[in-house]
Short mmCIF file of C-alpha atoms in Angstrom, two decimals:
data_model
loop_
_atom_site.label_atom_id
_atom_site.label_comp_id
_atom_site.label_asym_id
_atom_site.label_seq_id
_atom_site.Cartn_x
_atom_site.Cartn_y
_atom_site.Cartn_z
CA HIS A 1 -13.77 -11.83 2.28
CA SER A 2 -12.78 -9.08 4.71
CA ALA A 3 -8.89 -8.01 5.73
CA ILE A 4 -9.39 -9.50 8.78
CA SER A 5 -9.65 -13.12 7.68
CA GLY A 6 -7.76 -13.30 4.48
CA GLY A 7 -5.66 -11.33 2.32
CA SER A 8 -5.53 -8.07 0.99
CA SER A 9 -7.74 -5.37 -0.24
CA ALA A 10 -8.26 -4.58 -3.36
CA ILE A 11 -6.19 -1.40 -5.30
CA THR A 12 -8.55 1.47 -7.09
CA GLY A 13 -6.96 4.41 -9.44
CA ASP A 14 -6.75 6.79 -6.02
CA GLY A 15 -5.37 4.26 -3.02
CA GLN A 16 -8.95 3.87 -2.05
CA THR A 17 -9.37 0.39 -1.07
CA ASP A 18 -13.04 -1.42 -0.77
CA ARG A 19 -12.71 -3.76 2.32
CA GLN A 20 -13.40 -3.12 6.27
CA THR A 21 -12.14 -5.22 9.15
CA ASP A 22 -13.03 -5.11 13.05
CA ARG A 23 -9.86 -5.66 14.42
CA TRP A 24 -8.26 -2.22 14.45
CA ALA A 25 -11.33 -0.51 14.86
CA ARG A 26 -12.06 2.88 16.40
CA LYS A 27 -8.25 3.51 16.24
CA PRO A 28 -8.11 7.65 16.02
CA ARG A 29 -7.02 8.83 13.39
CA ASP A 30 -3.59 10.93 14.42
CA ARG A 31 -3.55 13.25 11.37
CA GLN A 32 0.47 14.42 12.94
CA LYS A 33 2.54 15.20 9.58
CA MET A 34 5.92 16.87 9.76
CA ALA A 35 8.34 18.14 6.86
CA THR A 36 11.63 16.97 6.76
CA ASN A 37 13.97 17.29 3.51
CA GLY A 38 11.04 17.33 1.26
CA THR A 39 9.55 14.51 3.13
CA ASP A 40 6.24 13.83 5.27
CA THR A 41 6.77 11.76 8.24
CA ARG A 42 3.71 10.70 8.98
CA ALA A 43 2.08 9.19 12.75
CA LEU A 44 -0.37 6.32 10.99
CA PHE A 45 -3.14 4.01 12.85
CA GLY A 46 -3.27 6.54 16.01
CA GLY A 47 0.30 7.30 16.57
CA ALA A 48 1.11 3.61 16.81
CA PHE A 49 3.28 3.59 13.48
CA SER A 50 5.79 6.25 11.79
CA VAL A 51 6.44 6.67 8.24
CA THR A 52 8.56 9.23 6.13
CA LEU A 53 6.39 9.12 2.76
CA PRO A 54 7.94 11.31 -0.70
CA PRO A 55 6.69 14.80 -1.07
CA HIS A 56 3.74 16.09 -2.48
CA SER A 57 2.06 13.13 -0.12
CA ILE A 58 -2.12 13.74 0.19
CA ASP A 59 -4.01 11.83 3.41
CA VAL A 60 -7.03 9.90 1.39
CA SER A 61 -8.85 9.90 4.51
CA ASP A 62 -9.47 13.48 4.66
CA ILE A 63 -11.05 13.12 1.10
CA ARG A 64 -13.44 10.04 2.15
CA GLU A 65 -14.01 7.61 4.10
CA ILE A 66 -10.68 4.81 5.34
CA PRO A 67 -11.15 1.66 7.03
CA ASP A 68 -9.48 1.23 10.00
CA ASN A 69 -7.09 -1.09 8.99
CA GLN A 70 -5.55 0.97 6.55
CA GLU A 71 -3.33 4.89 5.98
CA VAL A 72 -4.07 5.81 2.08
CA PHE A 73 -1.70 8.38 0.61
CA MET A 74 -2.00 9.87 -3.36
CA HIS A 75 0.12 12.27 -4.65
CA ASN A 76 -0.81 15.70 -5.16
CA SER A 77 -0.84 15.78 -9.38
CA THR A 78 -0.71 12.12 -10.38
CA ASP A 79 -2.59 9.03 -9.69
CA GLN A 80 0.13 7.39 -7.65
CA SER A 81 -0.69 6.40 -4.07
CA ILE A 82 0.61 4.41 -1.15
CA ILE A 83 -1.60 1.96 0.92
CA VAL A 84 -0.28 1.17 4.68
CA GLU A 85 -2.65 -2.18 5.65
CA LEU A 86 -2.46 -4.30 9.19
CA LEU A 87 -3.83 -7.88 8.00
CA GLU A 88 -4.24 -11.07 9.52
CA TYR A 89 -1.38 -13.20 9.41
CA GLN A 90 -1.59 -16.12 6.86
CA ARG A 91 -0.23 -18.58 8.81
CA GLN A 92 -0.87 -21.74 5.67
CA VAL A 93 1.46 -19.41 3.57
CA PRO A 94 4.71 -19.81 3.94
CA ASP A 95 7.26 -16.68 3.87
CA VAL A 96 8.50 -17.37 0.41
CA ASP A 97 4.85 -17.72 -1.30
CA ALA A 98 3.08 -14.97 1.34
CA ALA A 99 3.89 -11.47 -1.26
CA ARG A 100 2.50 -13.49 -4.07
CA TYR A 101 -0.53 -14.52 -2.10
CA HIS A 102 -1.60 -11.00 -1.41
CA PHE A 103 -0.98 -10.09 -5.06
CA GLU A 104 -2.58 -12.66 -6.51
CA ASP A 105 -5.37 -11.35 -3.55
CA VAL A 106 -5.65 -8.29 -4.80
CA THR A 107 -5.93 -9.52 -8.66
CA ALA A 108 -9.11 -11.31 -7.73
CA ILE A 109 -10.60 -8.90 -5.71
CA ASN A 110 -9.68 -6.41 -8.59
CA GLY A 111 -11.45 -8.89 -11.12
CA ALA A 112 -7.82 -8.95 -12.81
CA LEU A 113 -7.46 -12.95 -12.79
CA GLY A 114 -6.29 -14.05 -16.68
CA GLU A 115 -6.44 -10.27 -17.80
CA SER A 116 -3.70 -9.81 -20.20
CA GLY A 117 -0.55 -7.90 -18.89
CA THR A 118 -0.83 -8.94 -15.12
CA GLU A 119 1.47 -10.42 -14.16
CA VAL A 120 4.28 -10.88 -10.88
CA LEU A 121 7.65 -9.87 -12.50
CA SER A 122 9.52 -10.19 -9.28
CA VAL A 123 9.94 -11.10 -5.70
CA GLU A 124 12.52 -11.15 -3.62
CA PRO A 125 13.74 -10.99 0.81
CA ALA A 126 14.70 -7.67 2.18
CA GLY A 127 17.57 -7.67 4.77
CA LYS A 128 15.94 -7.19 7.87
CA ASP A 129 18.59 -4.62 8.91
CA GLN A 130 17.99 -2.62 6.64
CA MET A 131 14.14 -2.11 8.16
CA ALA A 132 13.26 0.51 11.17
CA LEU A 133 10.79 -1.95 11.85
CA ARG A 134 12.49 -4.41 14.32
CA GLU A 135 9.78 -6.37 14.99
CA LEU A 136 9.09 -8.61 11.99
CA SER A 137 10.09 -11.97 10.93
CA SER A 138 10.58 -11.11 7.40
CA VAL A 139 10.26 -8.68 4.64
CA TRP A 140 9.37 -9.16 1.26
CA PHE A 141 9.24 -6.89 -1.70
CA LEU A 142 7.77 -7.74 -5.05
CA SER A 143 6.70 -5.69 -8.07
CA GLY A 144 4.03 -7.00 -10.84
CA ARG A 145 1.26 -5.17 -13.37
CA GLN A 146 -2.43 -5.21 -13.10
CA HIS A 147 -5.09 -3.36 -15.00
CA VAL A 148 -7.10 -1.82 -12.55
CA ALA A 149 -10.25 0.77 -12.13
CA LYS A 150 -10.14 3.33 -10.19
CA PHE A 151 -12.68 3.93 -7.87
CA ASN A 152 -16.59 3.68 -9.13
CA GLU A 153 -15.15 3.73 -12.36
CA GLN A 154 -15.29 0.87 -15.15
CA ALA A 155 -12.46 1.72 -17.20
CA LYS A 156 -9.05 0.04 -16.15
CA ASN A 157 -5.85 1.52 -16.62
CA ALA A 158 -2.35 -0.44 -16.22
CA VAL A 159 -0.62 0.03 -13.05
CA ASN A 160 2.58 -1.03 -12.03
CA ILE A 161 2.08 -2.63 -8.33
CA HIS A 162 5.02 -2.47 -5.85
CA LEU A 163 3.98 -4.85 -3.02
CA ALA A 164 6.41 -4.43 0.68
CA LEU A 165 5.32 -7.27 3.24
CA PHE A 166 6.23 -7.59 6.88
CA ARG A 167 5.48 -10.86 8.74
CA LEU A 168 4.64 -10.48 12.09
CA PRO A 169 3.56 -13.59 13.43
CA GLN A 170 4.17 -12.90 17.11
CA TYR A 171 1.21 -10.05 16.25
CA THR A 172 -0.64 -12.69 14.06
CA THR A 173 -0.37 -9.79 11.53
CA ASP A 174 0.77 -9.09 7.93
CA ILE A 175 1.97 -5.07 7.29
CA LEU A 176 1.17 -5.08 3.31
CA VAL A 177 2.78 -1.41 1.80
CA THR A 178 1.63 -0.81 -1.82
CA PHE A 179 2.65 1.47 -4.02
CA ASN A 180 0.04 1.85 -7.43
CA ASP A 181 2.07 3.37 -10.43
CA PRO A 182 -0.38 3.99 -13.24
CA THR A 183 1.70 3.03 -16.69
CA MET A 184 -1.11 3.64 -19.29
CA ILE A 185 -4.36 5.19 -19.01
CA SER A 186 -7.42 4.09 -20.11
CA PRO A 187 -9.38 6.43 -22.97
CA HIS A 188 -12.69 6.13 -21.14
CA SER A 189 -10.41 6.91 -17.46
CA SER A 190 -11.32 10.13 -15.22
CA SER A 191 -7.39 10.50 -15.34
CA MET A 192 -7.19 10.95 -18.95
CA GLY A 193 -7.14 14.49 -18.33
CA LEU A 194 -3.47 14.10 -17.12
CA ASP A 195 -0.34 14.23 -19.31
CA PRO A 196 0.27 10.68 -20.64
CA SER A 197 3.51 11.80 -21.87
CA GLN A 198 4.25 12.28 -18.20
CA PRO A 199 4.91 8.54 -15.89
CA GLY A 200 2.41 8.01 -13.38
CA GLY A 201 0.11 10.69 -15.60
CA SER A 202 1.48 13.73 -13.70
CA SER A 203 0.58 16.68 -15.97
CA SER A 204 3.51 18.69 -17.68
CA GLY A 205 5.16 21.05 -14.62
CA ALA A 206 3.51 18.73 -12.01
CA ALA A 207 5.41 17.36 -8.72
CA PRO A 208 7.59 15.07 -9.93
CA CYS A 209 6.36 11.61 -10.11
CA TRP A 210 7.09 9.09 -6.96
CA THR A 211 9.89 6.42 -7.73
CA PRO A 212 10.17 3.19 -6.80
CA GLU A 213 13.17 4.04 -4.70
CA GLN A 214 11.50 6.85 -2.92
CA PHE A 215 8.84 3.64 -2.15
CA HIS A 216 11.63 1.64 -0.68
CA ALA A 217 13.40 4.27 1.19
CA ALA A 218 9.43 4.60 2.76
CA VAL A 219 9.54 0.90 3.41
CA ARG A 220 12.14 1.05 5.31
CA SER A 221 11.33 3.67 7.85
CA LEU A 222 8.28 2.46 8.73
CA ARG A 223 8.38 1.94 12.71
CA LEU A 224 6.38 0.69 14.97
CA LEU A 225 5.94 3.11 18.31
CA ASP A 226 2.85 1.39 20.01
CA PRO A 227 2.42 -2.59 20.22
CA ALA A 228 -0.93 -1.78 21.30
CA VAL A 229 -2.22 -1.45 18.58
CA PHE A 230 -2.78 -5.01 17.54
CA SER A 231 -4.66 -5.75 21.05
#
Protein backbone atom coordinates (compact mmCIF):
# COMPACT_ATOMS: atom_id res chain seq x y z
CA HIS A 1 0.00 0.00 0.00
CA SER A 2 1.17 3.54 -0.60
CA ALA A 3 2.40 6.03 1.95
CA ILE A 4 -0.49 8.35 1.18
CA SER A 5 -2.98 5.63 2.08
CA GLY A 6 -1.34 4.12 5.08
CA GLY A 7 1.82 3.76 7.04
CA SER A 8 5.55 3.82 6.73
CA SER A 9 7.87 2.75 3.96
CA ALA A 10 10.12 -0.26 4.06
CA ILE A 11 13.60 0.41 5.35
CA THR A 12 16.58 -0.95 3.46
CA GLY A 13 20.21 -1.02 4.46
CA ASP A 14 21.26 2.23 2.81
CA GLY A 15 18.11 4.06 3.81
CA GLN A 16 16.27 3.88 0.49
CA THR A 17 12.57 3.19 0.95
CA ASP A 18 10.30 1.56 -1.52
CA ARG A 19 6.98 3.37 -1.95
CA GLN A 20 5.80 6.40 -3.88
CA THR A 21 3.09 8.91 -3.05
CA ASP A 22 1.41 11.67 -5.06
CA ARG A 23 0.46 14.15 -2.36
CA TRP A 24 3.95 15.66 -2.03
CA ALA A 25 4.91 15.20 -5.69
CA ARG A 26 6.71 17.91 -7.63
CA LYS A 27 8.11 19.57 -4.52
CA PRO A 28 11.58 20.69 -5.68
CA ARG A 29 14.47 19.34 -3.65
CA ASP A 30 16.58 21.98 -1.97
CA ARG A 31 20.07 20.62 -1.37
CA GLN A 32 21.14 23.53 0.79
CA LYS A 33 23.71 22.40 3.33
CA MET A 34 25.29 24.48 6.06
CA ALA A 35 28.00 23.17 8.36
CA THR A 36 27.58 24.21 12.00
CA ASN A 37 29.81 22.89 14.79
CA GLY A 38 30.36 19.53 13.12
CA THR A 39 26.69 19.02 12.27
CA ASP A 40 24.81 19.64 9.01
CA THR A 41 21.76 21.92 8.89
CA ARG A 42 19.76 20.97 5.83
CA ALA A 43 16.63 22.21 4.11
CA LEU A 44 14.08 19.45 3.47
CA PHE A 45 11.23 19.11 0.97
CA GLY A 46 12.13 22.19 -1.07
CA GLY A 47 12.84 24.31 2.00
CA ALA A 48 9.56 23.52 3.80
CA PHE A 49 11.50 22.08 6.76
CA SER A 50 14.97 22.31 8.22
CA VAL A 51 16.85 19.76 10.32
CA THR A 52 20.29 19.59 11.90
CA LEU A 53 21.81 16.18 11.19
CA PRO A 54 24.79 14.46 12.79
CA PRO A 55 28.11 14.96 10.96
CA HIS A 56 29.25 12.89 7.96
CA SER A 57 25.80 12.61 6.33
CA ILE A 58 25.25 11.97 2.63
CA ASP A 59 22.02 12.89 0.79
CA VAL A 60 20.91 9.59 -0.79
CA SER A 61 18.97 11.50 -3.47
CA ASP A 62 22.38 12.40 -4.93
CA ILE A 63 22.90 8.66 -5.49
CA ARG A 64 19.47 7.37 -6.55
CA GLU A 65 15.88 8.50 -6.87
CA ILE A 66 13.99 8.97 -3.59
CA PRO A 67 10.17 9.20 -3.30
CA ASP A 68 8.87 12.76 -3.04
CA ASN A 69 7.51 12.26 0.49
CA GLN A 70 10.93 11.23 1.86
CA GLU A 71 14.34 12.67 2.62
CA VAL A 72 17.03 10.02 3.19
CA PHE A 73 20.54 10.50 4.56
CA MET A 74 23.22 7.92 5.20
CA HIS A 75 26.46 7.95 7.15
CA ASN A 76 29.45 8.28 4.82
CA SER A 77 31.29 5.24 6.22
CA THR A 78 28.67 3.02 7.90
CA ASP A 79 25.31 1.50 6.94
CA GLN A 80 23.49 3.86 9.31
CA SER A 81 20.75 6.04 7.85
CA ILE A 82 18.17 8.64 8.88
CA ILE A 83 14.87 8.95 7.00
CA VAL A 84 12.30 11.76 7.26
CA GLU A 85 8.88 10.84 5.85
CA LEU A 86 5.62 12.74 5.38
CA LEU A 87 2.80 10.22 5.79
CA GLU A 88 -0.97 10.35 5.81
CA TYR A 89 -2.36 10.97 9.31
CA GLN A 90 -3.84 7.75 10.70
CA ARG A 91 -7.02 8.99 12.37
CA GLN A 92 -8.09 5.53 13.47
CA VAL A 93 -4.88 5.01 15.48
CA PRO A 94 -4.71 6.59 18.97
CA ASP A 95 -1.59 8.61 19.71
CA VAL A 96 -0.36 6.08 22.26
CA ASP A 97 -0.42 3.30 19.62
CA ALA A 98 0.72 5.29 16.57
CA ALA A 99 4.50 4.76 16.79
CA ARG A 100 4.00 1.01 17.21
CA TYR A 101 1.57 1.05 14.25
CA HIS A 102 4.24 2.55 11.99
CA PHE A 103 6.91 0.17 13.29
CA GLU A 104 4.69 -2.84 12.62
CA ASP A 105 3.83 -1.50 9.17
CA VAL A 106 7.53 -1.25 8.34
CA THR A 107 8.06 -4.74 9.76
CA ALA A 108 5.35 -6.18 7.50
CA ILE A 109 6.68 -4.45 4.38
CA ASN A 110 10.18 -5.70 5.17
CA GLY A 111 8.85 -9.25 5.44
CA ALA A 112 10.08 -9.38 9.04
CA LEU A 113 6.81 -10.27 10.78
CA GLY A 114 7.45 -13.24 13.02
CA GLU A 115 11.21 -13.05 12.47
CA SER A 116 13.27 -13.95 15.50
CA GLY A 117 14.77 -10.80 17.00
CA THR A 118 12.10 -8.45 15.62
CA GLU A 119 10.56 -6.63 18.57
CA VAL A 120 9.55 -3.31 20.09
CA LEU A 121 11.75 -2.47 23.07
CA SER A 122 10.18 0.80 24.27
CA VAL A 123 7.57 3.42 23.37
CA GLU A 124 7.35 6.70 25.23
CA PRO A 125 6.01 10.23 24.71
CA ALA A 126 8.33 13.22 24.53
CA GLY A 127 7.70 16.74 25.75
CA LYS A 128 6.38 19.03 23.04
CA ASP A 129 8.31 21.91 24.60
CA GLN A 130 11.56 20.10 23.77
CA MET A 131 10.85 20.24 20.02
CA ALA A 132 11.58 22.98 17.52
CA LEU A 133 8.50 21.79 15.59
CA ARG A 134 5.67 23.66 17.31
CA GLU A 135 2.77 22.52 15.14
CA LEU A 136 2.60 18.98 16.53
CA SER A 137 -0.19 17.58 18.70
CA SER A 138 2.08 14.90 20.20
CA VAL A 139 5.47 13.30 19.65
CA TRP A 140 6.55 9.74 20.44
CA PHE A 141 9.83 7.82 20.51
CA LEU A 142 10.06 4.09 19.80
CA SER A 143 13.06 1.77 19.97
CA GLY A 144 13.01 -1.68 18.43
CA ARG A 145 14.89 -4.28 16.42
CA GLN A 146 14.37 -5.80 12.99
CA HIS A 147 16.12 -8.07 10.52
CA VAL A 148 16.31 -6.04 7.32
CA ALA A 149 17.85 -6.64 3.88
CA LYS A 150 19.84 -3.95 2.10
CA PHE A 151 18.55 -2.41 -1.12
CA ASN A 152 18.17 -5.12 -3.81
CA GLU A 153 19.65 -7.83 -1.53
CA GLN A 154 18.23 -10.93 0.13
CA ALA A 155 20.61 -11.31 3.10
CA LYS A 156 19.17 -9.74 6.25
CA ASN A 157 21.11 -7.73 8.83
CA ALA A 158 20.12 -7.12 12.46
CA VAL A 159 19.20 -3.44 12.80
CA ASN A 160 18.28 -1.33 15.82
CA ILE A 161 15.37 0.91 14.79
CA HIS A 162 14.78 4.26 16.50
CA LEU A 163 11.58 6.07 15.48
CA ALA A 164 10.28 9.53 16.26
CA LEU A 165 6.68 10.21 15.31
CA PHE A 166 5.21 13.72 15.09
CA ARG A 167 1.41 13.84 14.83
CA LEU A 168 -0.04 16.84 12.96
CA PRO A 169 -3.79 16.20 12.60
CA GLN A 170 -4.46 19.78 11.44
CA TYR A 171 -2.36 19.00 8.36
CA THR A 172 -3.63 15.36 8.13
CA THR A 173 0.02 14.31 8.39
CA ASP A 174 2.19 12.01 10.47
CA ILE A 175 5.90 12.86 10.24
CA LEU A 176 8.09 9.82 10.83
CA VAL A 177 11.83 10.15 11.46
CA THR A 178 13.71 6.84 11.49
CA PHE A 179 17.27 6.02 12.52
CA ASN A 180 18.51 2.66 11.21
CA ASP A 181 21.52 1.39 13.18
CA PRO A 182 22.82 -2.02 12.00
CA THR A 183 24.27 -4.18 14.78
CA MET A 184 24.96 -7.52 13.09
CA ILE A 185 25.87 -7.97 9.42
CA SER A 186 24.95 -11.12 7.50
CA PRO A 187 27.96 -12.92 5.97
CA HIS A 188 26.08 -12.73 2.64
CA SER A 189 25.50 -8.96 2.80
CA SER A 190 27.53 -6.50 0.71
CA SER A 191 28.28 -4.74 4.00
CA MET A 192 30.32 -7.68 5.21
CA GLY A 193 33.52 -5.92 4.16
CA LEU A 194 33.01 -3.40 6.93
CA ASP A 195 34.66 -4.04 10.28
CA PRO A 196 31.98 -5.84 12.37
CA SER A 197 33.77 -4.91 15.59
CA GLN A 198 32.80 -1.29 15.04
CA PRO A 199 29.22 -0.29 16.01
CA GLY A 200 26.95 0.10 13.01
CA GLY A 201 29.51 -1.43 10.68
CA SER A 202 32.04 1.40 10.66
CA SER A 203 35.48 0.54 9.41
CA SER A 204 38.38 1.12 11.77
CA GLY A 205 39.66 4.70 11.57
CA ALA A 206 36.51 5.92 9.78
CA ALA A 207 34.21 8.71 10.91
CA PRO A 208 32.52 7.91 14.26
CA CYS A 209 29.18 6.15 14.15
CA TRP A 210 26.02 8.09 14.85
CA THR A 211 24.49 7.56 18.30
CA PRO A 212 20.87 7.49 19.49
CA GLU A 213 21.63 10.75 21.33
CA GLN A 214 22.61 12.40 18.06
CA PHE A 215 19.42 11.09 16.48
CA HIS A 216 17.33 12.58 19.29
CA ALA A 217 19.13 15.92 18.83
CA ALA A 218 18.26 15.84 15.12
CA VAL A 219 14.62 15.08 15.93
CA ARG A 220 14.47 18.01 18.35
CA SER A 221 15.89 20.31 15.66
CA LEU A 222 13.23 19.52 13.01
CA ARG A 223 11.41 22.76 12.16
CA LEU A 224 8.51 23.61 9.84
CA LEU A 225 9.25 26.67 7.68
CA ASP A 226 6.48 26.56 5.05
CA PRO A 227 3.08 24.94 5.82
CA ALA A 228 2.23 25.13 2.11
CA VAL A 229 4.04 21.80 1.77
CA PHE A 230 0.88 20.17 3.13
CA SER A 231 -1.47 21.77 0.59
